[in-house]
Amino acid sequence: MKKNNKASGNRKTDNKEHLNEYSLSLSLEDNIKLFRDIFRNDDTLITRYLDIPCSGSKGCFVYIDGMVDTQTLSESIIKPILDYDAESHKKNAPDVEQLMNKVVASVNVKKTDVVDEIISAILYGDTAFVIDGSGDVLLLDTKGWEKRAIEEPTSEKVLRGPREGFTESILVNLTMIRRRLQTTKLKFLFKRLGQYSKTKVCICYIEGMASEKILTELVERLDKIDIDGVLDSNYIQELIKDEPLSPFKTIGNTERPDVVAAKLLEGRFAVIVDGSPSALTLPFLFIEYFQVNEDYYQNYIFSSINRLLRIIAAYITISTPAFYVGLTTYQQEMIPEELLFSISASRRGVPFPTIVEAVVMILIFELLREAGTRMPESIGQTVNIVGALVLGQAAVEARFVSSPIIIVTALTGITGLITPKIKGPIISLRFILLFLSAVLGLYGYTFGVMGLFIHLFSMRSFGIPYMLRLGSLRPEDVKDTVVRAPLWFMYFRPQLLSPRNPLRRSKGGR
Amino acid sequence: MRFIRGISFLLIVFVLMVMNAGCWNYREIDKLTLVTGAAIDKDDGTGKYVVTVEVLDIQPGGQDVETTTRTLSTEADTIFDAIRDLAKQTSERLYWSHAKTVIISRSIADEGILPIIDFISRDQETRFSMFIYISDKKMAKEVFQAKDVPSENVSYFLAELKTIKNTIPEFPTATIKSFIVDIYEEGMEPIIPVVSSIENNGEHIPNIKGSVVFKDDKAIGYLNEEDTKNTLLIKDEINGGVFAQIIQSEKETKKLTLEIFKNNVKIIPRYVNGEVMIEVKIDTNLSIGEMMGDIKVSTEKEHLALKESIEKQIESRCEKTIKKVQKEYGSDIFGFGRAIKAKMPKVWKQIGSEWDERFKDLKVSVKSNVQIRNTALMREPIENIKR
């Protein structure tokens, strides 16, 4: 703060630093000058003067070009004002109050004289109506900007289930949740975060179901956020998550309203951020990496198999390179003879040690993957062809790499794509385990896995153990973990998440 | 601060892991020479051991890999010394974890093979499951000269033979482990199969022929295939395979082949008149696989007659083999002593110390009980049906 004062003191302009130093006057010209001053060097600010026929005084609309729906503005605000004939109603010239109550045909009108509030309203697409001779300003809801249509999110496709996805507009998103949970218990708490972005952030939860402790904690953490701009929900995710150094998420995110609704029904919280199509859900537990909304829309046996596959795939993708390197460089006695012979044969004449091969090939795969997500679609084919050549036959035939490592890389890559949500931690874990087993063989790998589990079991998300119930074999606890039990069999909500309202069904009996 | 403490804790754990485990040994798979088997001889002149190893000769190649084998041979005073010496010939480390066979020459076997086995059971790379064979050639390493086996890999060929043991039960399997167990167990002596070779289209193929009888770790005699088979029958190591039955009558010789399905042997020691006796009960479940000649089995009487003749033949065969082993070698390869020790520990305490002598005069009776399960797809020979 001190620094700021000094800096502004050194400046020779008379521009005021804070909005609360401004105040409105009775003169229209002065007020418009005030707005012009606040929005200096910003040519998108439009001021539109008009005479108010009924009172004979002057007025001015202040809004930002492109943020307002001009049709609403002209049809339901300007036209009624111009058409309003005070004489015929045998009334005096309307003051601001009357304009608001009788003339303007806008849904949302507010009278205020707080400059701060007016400015943020203008910035959010409202129109300020400034009237000569009045110290108050009318805020008219004219928000209307171009929005993306509701589409199916590309990152979370389903074969069966709703195809709606969140958009960038927070109100649209909230309505999508509201449509799914039509109860007054569903609460929306708004906040504005970011010094410059002033992003609207909404905490959603179901009262009586979600834990109040977590709510207090969440609000506290959100209040502590001090950042210039919140451009995506990940800004918030990263600023309030537990275990900030861990590669694992402790806050989930989804682009699907049905997923958010399901999480809310389990007693979780959702944080919707304006401008971001992905909503945050919390607390986030480890098993949620493997839970997909489609699991609950399909037959439970099929879902359980799929979930098991996802877990196995995650295990394979972090372990295969480490396992291969450990076996071929330390524990050769564990490889079956025939396999050993063919690995040995294909390794002969390859210039690099196995560990270098493994690291390079996995790096190449990750490069191709990253190129695939960043590049324009039109050159996708080129990358595919080059990738197939580098990661394939040509490399083997040139004896740059041995063929088993290609199989290992391919297996690692494919299994890594099965659960895209866990992609981040997987890449780092894969390399950590790989290096451990390059130094110590399977012994090192085992220690790596032990370390991983110690880390996972020590984590918490908003006070809830990260591996909640994963160490238990009680049927009640396994119902929605490795297998997905039939819906009629799941009586209870996760207990720690929803301590006071544990029953999913009204009777809860068997 | 917590972070630094965590990191230094991890570092300590990591250093301790490396220091205490001794798993340092990073070795590339292609820098290893893979040993598939070894043959051990003794040079009569110098008295040194001749160690010959069969190693894989892997040609670098991506698609179709042709693996063949070659042999390396050296002489030294001890086995370990010789093996280290062999590395000079390959410039690569010899890797023993996938070696499957060790062939020992008969002359070493006569002197005792425990000194040879010591290295194999002591070293961490060589495995207890390696198969032991005794060579009947002058030099055991000649076995490796047979080239007419898959990938020229004689060791693996010999090791794979165990998989056909259920259909051709003519030879025992002896591994390092089973040999050591047999030696150390009281009232039990090992037998080890003999590897020889037969000619096929001018090429040699290793062939297993009978077995060598051991007393402790010294070879003392040879059992031919017939005797080996009977021994295995008594040791309850046969659970399949066929044997031929010849029915001699005045007019003609009839032959039939029997296929064994199940075989269950009980060795029952008895104490009769102050003397220990052994009764061997063999329950065999078999079917008729082949009939040559006019044999009738349709009626109960014929069936019983056939059953009895089979039982008699099994009994006489087994008794013959037992007699031979008792008289010529005096080595309890059937494990009769072990049975006595298990069932009559008190008696064993008295006679155990002089078991070698007692075994020679042990009274053994064999009781066979045969159950003919079926006659396969036909009941009687075709000529019978025609009539």
JSON list of C-alpha atoms in Angstrom, two decimals, chain B residues 6 69 72 75 84 97 134 137 194 231 243 253 300 310 335 357 359 368 370:
[
{"chain": "B", "resi": 6, "resn": "GLY", "atom": "CA", "xyz": [11.17, -34.30, 3.88]},
{"chain": "B", "resi": 69, "resn": "THR", "atom": "CA", "xyz": [24.42, -72.45, -29.70]},
{"chain": "B", "resi": 72, "resn": "LEU", "atom": "CA", "xyz": [33.16, -73.19, -24.84]},
{"chain": "B", "resi": 75, "resn": "GLU", "atom": "CA", "xyz": [40.31, -76.80, -17.86]},
{"chain": "B", "resi": 84, "resn": "ARG", "atom": "CA", "xyz": [35.49, -67.61, -14.53]},
{"chain": "B", "resi": 97, "resn": "SER", "atom": "CA", "xyz": [20.20, -68.09, -14.42]},
{"chain": "B", "resi": 134, "resn": "ILE", "atom": "CA", "xyz": [25.01, -88.74, -16.54]},
{"chain": "B", "resi": 137, "resn": "LYS", "atom": "CA", "xyz": [30.19, -91.39, -23.43]},
{"chain": "B", "resi": 194, "resn": "VAL", "atom": "CA", "xyz": [21.69, -91.49, -18.55]},
{"chain": "B", "resi": 231, "resn": "THR", "atom": "CA", "xyz": [11.62, -98.67, -10.51]},
{"chain": "B", "resi": 243, "resn": "PHE", "atom": "CA", "xyz": [3.36, -100.89, -21.48]},
{"chain": "B", "resi": 253, "resn": "THR", "atom": "CA", "xyz": [1.68, -115.27, -29.00]},
{"chain": "B", "resi": 300, "resn": "GLU", "atom": "CA", "xyz": [-16.63, -111.36, -17.03]},
{"chain": "B", "resi": 310, "resn": "ILE", "atom": "CA", "xyz": [-1.66, -108.40, -16.26]},
{"chain": "B", "resi": 335, "resn": "GLY", "atom": "CA", "xyz": [12.74, -95.55, -0.62]},
{"chain": "B", "resi": 357, "resn": "GLU", "atom": "CA", "xyz": [23.22, -104.37, 4.83]},
{"chain": "B", "resi": 359, "resn": "PHE", "atom": "CA", "xyz": [18.31, -103.86, 2.49]},
{"chain": "B", "resi": 368, "resn": "SER", "atom": "CA", "xyz": [-0.72, -105.55, -8.04]},
{"chain": "B", "resi": 370, "resn": "VAL", "atom": "CA", "xyz": [-5.36, -103.73, -11.98]}
]
